[in-house]
Amino acid sequence: MTETIPHWLTKQAYLAPNQPAIELENGTTLTFLELKQKSQIFARKLASLGVKNGDHIGVLSTNDVRMIIAIHALSYLGSVGVLLNTRLTTQELNYQLRDAKVSIVLTLDDLYPKAEQLDVEIVRSFSMIDDCMEKKIPLVTELNLEDDFTIIYTSGTTGFPKGVVHTYGNHWWSAISSALNLGLSKEDKWLATLPMFHVGGLSIYLKSVIYGMPVMLFEKFHVGSVHHAIMHRGVTMISVVTIMVQRLMEKLGEEFYPEHFRCMLLGGGPAPKALLEKAKEKLVPVFQSYGMTETSSQIATLSPHDALNKVGSSGKPLVPAQLDIINPDHENIGEILVKGPMVTKGYFQNQAANEGSFKDGWLATGDLGYLDEEGFLYVVDRRKDLIISGGENIYPSEVESVIAGLEQVKEVGVVGVENEKWGQVPYAFIVPNDPKLDKEDVYHFLQTRLAAYKIPNEIYFVEELPRNASNKLVRSKLLNLMNK
Amino acid sequence: MTETIPHWLTKQAYLAPNQPAIELENGTTLTFLELKQKSQIFARKLASLGVKNGDHIGVLSTNDVRMIIAIHALSYLGSVGVLLNTRLTTQELNYQLRDAKVSIVLTLDDLYPKAEQLDVEIVRSFSMIDDCMEKKIPLVTELNLEDDFTIIYTSGTTGFPKGVVHTYGNHWWSAISSALNLGLSKEDKWLATLPMFHVGGLSIYLKSVIYGMPVMLFEKFHVGSVHHAIMHRGVTMISVVTIMVQRLMEKLGEEFYPEHFRCMLLGGGPAPKALLEKAKEKLVPVFQSYGMTETSSQIATLSPHDALNKVGSSGKPLVPAQLDIINPDHENIGEILVKGPMVTKGYFQNQAANEGSFKDGWLATGDLGYLDEEGFLYVVDRRKDLIISGGENIYPSEVESVIAGLEQVKEVGVVGVENEKWGQVPYAFIVPNDPKLDKEDVYHFLQTRLAAYKIPNEIYFVEELPRNASNKLVRSKLLNLMNK
């Protein structure tokens, strides 16, 4: 039997109408009642554009309160939001729009010129929607936890981006699981700087309406203003990636955070031990976590209490979640499986990927790891060969398949290289068909085809690629070619 | 699609093995790991007795750690616990055992003589189970939220007790809803004195394994030791009924509770305004609530913040819950409907009651109430004519039908009368067939047929009962007969 709950934003507007829901960098706040009213008006305007129950609607926006309003508006219509990474190229976006069967894209006004290039029937900026008439229609009052709410694309080891479908239930359980782990206080205020088009960013705004908690919305991560907000604006929690921790720690210097600041939730890859030690010394409550788009946000977390005893661990799975390691090798390292009600039921219309990844309710993550004797998870390889650069995932296979599209390229291998600023950056090793091919040609070709952060920082031309006995590319040996 | 979660006790034993789960009055504690181990051993011993998946097992016990272990043990076998009110008579219990298809009853050693009288195949004290061998069988590792876990009987306006079936999901959602309302802190410790065979008592021990929170288990409510525990033993929350608040406030005298004591959750009927004012003056955080067995614990709660602005209100429904008022009269008072994933899916094998009470996912509570302009619930009548005495529900119709079993009784009406100590007590008005019938005869007859708290405090012999135009008994006019 399917569970239904009252619409979460309507509910908070009823429980706590005057409680701030969103606080902007400039100090403006929006209460839950105001957020509901604006979202419902926006929904009725979208309805006049023809948006209806079940439609897949693209949303192309950087962090902005109008993006939140748009997402809640879609929930009031029963439509599904396909959240688009603004850093992708037109070609990359068109692939996702086509795959997700999107015919309407909503966009931040500033991004309208970019959105106009997209291959969809209708493109509207948020301001253009504001100018529409409201259509008098009944709005959604109850959320069925099995209904689809968002689709967010993720690449995989195969290199083809896949649309991860999140139901209302996935997001609900993710928020509840996090609360069971981190606790819940009426004093909480979560600072959001991660992109809302990633699940880690989006999840903060959904926690907001599920908990009745204010979120401080920052368009971007500016170390100065984030530091100031933690020190002086009542922030109790923040979601970060490693690079942000580094910069915040530098900024913190000799100071200490206020006592009510109780959680720095660290996602997007492992943190260096030196950084964790520094954080402990400065009493910064860093919670290392493990999660992915498919798990709707973190699915395992390590508390600050254990951070130094268990360096490199991502902790234990959240209360409703389960982890398993299959096919362990002689060091007990195997593939990490995850299960739980926050895990996506599948990729959008992608039978091959679903059959490959899901079995008996378990999702095979492709990541390698092991559990220690106390059951703490250590992730050894974030998916095989995955490159994490400034919190963004880069799949070597995706970059390789784009570069291979250049006819002067015979074969290509891409690998991540440690980088002080970004954690990792991609390097490409190309075996050319044509000796005249140079780096400029490659960069020119990639410019329109790959988001900037995916474009290799270095390109090497080599005679052949390292391969194993079955002739498969061994990316881990690519770096040896640098000295040749 | 049905959600499964890892077994909640196994999970906490893994997440927080050394965290106290149960703290006894004498200071003894049991960690989550110990509680799991004892429960699993008890489960394997029950298995040797033949207890298996799907069986309905009666549990007759006052508050005792072995009762918690027994209940968790049943969950490890996939069996359903039928929790029996120890204050009921043999006849009352036999009705429930028969109705719930129970063939095995487990009981506290002290209650074994009482349990032996029951009409079931097998009766075992907890100690007798301890003496059994363990049967090596696989235990439950995952809980399916749709599976039945407990059955607790409640009487209704019709007077026939009905078995309220609670799934794991009902209990899970109740605990989560409460956390969303009250918050969740690693410092929490809940003091439990309410009977574990009522859902309000049971729910505390399930919150314990869902939150990873210690519960302080008291066999009974002794005002002195409860006061001491709040003052000196780190208690942050307690569930109470009105009479307990009164006695605690008297005991508190000129003192104040420590600041970490953050919630006195008040169920089981409305509180007098003077008491609430006294509580506010003494900074006692009383949360008035509304709930019933069918809602797995409270479904609406009023925060201390609103306690005096909204005197007599039970607050607003918890985040995943909904309330509605149907057939409102000219004062907007109508029947209260409730909906939400903590609401039972139905009464055990009772088609008539289910058809009468459930419609489109909504449960008709039989209670009367209204919502004010801000949406706060006011319960006007806790089910029509329900008597609440010291937190126990007494249905007049049930008492009447037992008294009517005396052949010298022609007709009878029962009504609640205000009582300083118990809130209310039942009075009976009897029209005799035989002028020789006296009070002693009635009390003698009732002694084996009704739990002590249901036996009328006063009995009046009258010539006729007040009836309305359709000849239905008007209980509200019974008290007028006292002066005749």
XYZ file of N, CA and C in Angstrom, chain A residues 154 164 166 174 198-200 203 240-241 265-270 287-302 313-318 321 323 336 338 342-343 363 365-367 377 379 381-383 386 388 391-393 395:
177
model
N 23.453 11.464 -14.291
C 24.766 11.101 -13.794
C 25.427 10.260 -14.860
N 18.758 9.637 -13.289
C 18.375 9.035 -12.015
C 17.024 9.618 -11.595
N 14.201 10.286 -8.982
C 13.938 10.329 -7.534
C 12.448 10.503 -7.297
N 15.548 10.235 2.509
C 16.889 10.802 2.627
C 16.916 11.848 3.739
N 22.469 19.539 -8.367
C 22.995 18.265 -7.866
C 22.132 17.841 -6.688
N 22.074 16.546 -6.433
C 21.159 16.083 -5.400
C 21.592 16.552 -4.011
N 22.891 16.700 -3.806
C 23.382 17.163 -2.511
C 22.920 18.579 -2.192
N 18.832 18.490 -1.904
C 18.341 17.832 -0.690
C 18.202 18.816 0.474
N 29.402 20.633 2.276
C 30.616 21.078 1.589
C 31.288 19.937 0.834
N 32.225 20.308 -0.064
C 33.157 19.341 -0.633
C 34.553 19.723 -0.108
N 28.962 18.920 6.734
C 28.701 17.626 6.096
C 29.497 17.548 4.798
N 30.473 16.637 4.789
C 31.453 16.585 3.702
C 31.129 15.458 2.730
N 30.834 15.831 1.503
C 30.557 14.822 0.484
C 31.532 14.951 -0.660
N 31.281 14.171 -1.718
C 32.053 14.344 -2.950
C 33.499 13.919 -2.865
N 33.770 12.812 -2.187
C 35.123 12.273 -2.231
C 35.853 12.401 -0.910
N 36.937 11.630 -0.792
C 37.657 11.540 0.486
C 38.450 12.813 0.797
N 31.708 15.950 9.223
C 31.114 14.629 9.057
C 31.432 14.148 7.644
N 32.334 13.171 7.524
C 32.607 12.616 6.193
C 31.454 11.716 5.777
N 31.124 11.746 4.504
C 29.970 10.953 4.077
C 30.222 10.283 2.732
N 29.360 9.339 2.443
C 29.411 8.613 1.173
C 28.008 8.617 0.581
N 27.938 8.991 -0.657
C 26.636 9.000 -1.307
C 26.815 9.293 -2.774
N 25.721 9.274 -3.485
C 25.773 9.523 -4.922
C 24.367 9.939 -5.359
N 24.251 10.374 -6.585
C 22.935 10.804 -7.057
C 21.895 9.711 -6.807
N 22.284 8.471 -7.034
C 21.348 7.351 -6.906
C 20.833 7.159 -5.474
N 21.579 7.645 -4.482
C 21.149 7.462 -3.090
C 20.508 8.731 -2.540
N 20.211 9.681 -3.415
C 19.457 10.896 -3.082
C 20.197 11.799 -2.099
N 21.492 11.582 -1.932
C 22.338 12.344 -0.992
C 23.141 11.314 -0.202
N 23.700 11.677 0.941
C 24.571 10.723 1.654
C 23.778 9.493 2.107
N 24.425 8.343 2.084
C 23.799 7.108 2.585
C 24.610 6.531 3.740
N 25.858 7.014 3.907
C 26.686 6.621 5.056
C 27.407 7.868 5.534
N 27.611 7.942 6.844
C 28.266 9.133 7.389
C 29.149 8.748 8.563
N 30.285 9.439 8.663
C 31.203 9.247 9.785
C 31.107 10.466 10.697
N 37.555 6.692 6.457
C 36.285 5.966 6.417
C 35.135 6.920 6.139
N 34.089 6.385 5.524
C 32.855 7.150 5.314
C 31.802 6.763 6.343
N 32.202 6.033 7.379
C 31.278 5.755 8.482
C 30.389 4.561 8.249
N 29.192 4.647 8.813
C 28.237 3.545 8.745
C 26.977 4.000 8.019
N 26.243 3.035 7.455
C 25.037 3.417 6.718
C 23.971 3.996 7.654
N 23.223 4.949 7.172
C 22.150 5.595 7.932
C 21.109 4.554 8.349
N 19.201 2.396 5.948
C 19.998 1.968 4.790
C 20.852 0.750 5.110
N 24.380 -1.613 3.595
C 25.558 -1.711 2.733
C 25.972 -3.161 2.659
N 30.775 -2.215 -3.685
C 29.835 -1.750 -2.666
C 28.410 -1.812 -3.219
N 24.333 -0.991 -2.182
C 23.541 -0.222 -1.225
C 22.065 -0.557 -1.405
N 15.860 5.365 0.316
C 16.341 6.585 -0.334
C 17.038 6.284 -1.652
N 17.202 5.010 -1.954
C 17.882 4.634 -3.191
C 16.887 4.654 -4.353
N 21.427 -1.893 -5.096
C 22.068 -1.185 -6.204
C 23.568 -1.450 -6.151
N 26.967 -0.170 -6.851
C 27.413 1.207 -7.065
C 28.555 1.318 -8.060
N 29.265 0.206 -8.276
C 30.460 0.292 -9.100
C 31.663 0.762 -8.293
N 31.422 1.271 -7.103
C 32.523 1.686 -6.227
C 33.121 0.461 -5.541
N 32.745 1.755 6.831
C 32.990 1.640 5.389
C 34.228 2.428 4.969
N 35.851 3.501 1.351
C 35.696 3.477 -0.094
C 37.085 3.561 -0.690
N 37.843 2.989 -4.158
C 37.776 3.604 -5.481
C 36.371 4.119 -5.695
N 36.221 5.434 -5.874
C 34.901 5.992 -6.133
C 34.558 5.646 -7.568
N 33.831 4.640 -7.767
C 33.627 4.018 -9.070
C 35.014 3.870 -9.683
N 36.767 6.978 -11.499
C 36.050 8.253 -11.417
C 36.995 9.370 -10.982
N 37.082 13.103 -9.332
C 36.250 14.085 -8.641
C 37.016 15.394 -8.569
N 34.370 18.670 -6.423
C 33.047 18.171 -6.061
C 32.226 17.695 -7.254
N 32.694 17.941 -8.472
C 31.984 17.460 -9.672
C 32.568 16.113 -10.096
N 31.709 15.212 -10.507
C 32.164 13.916 -11.002
C 32.538 13.999 -12.484
N 33.643 11.340 -15.497
C 33.886 9.947 -15.867
C 34.865 9.916 -17.025
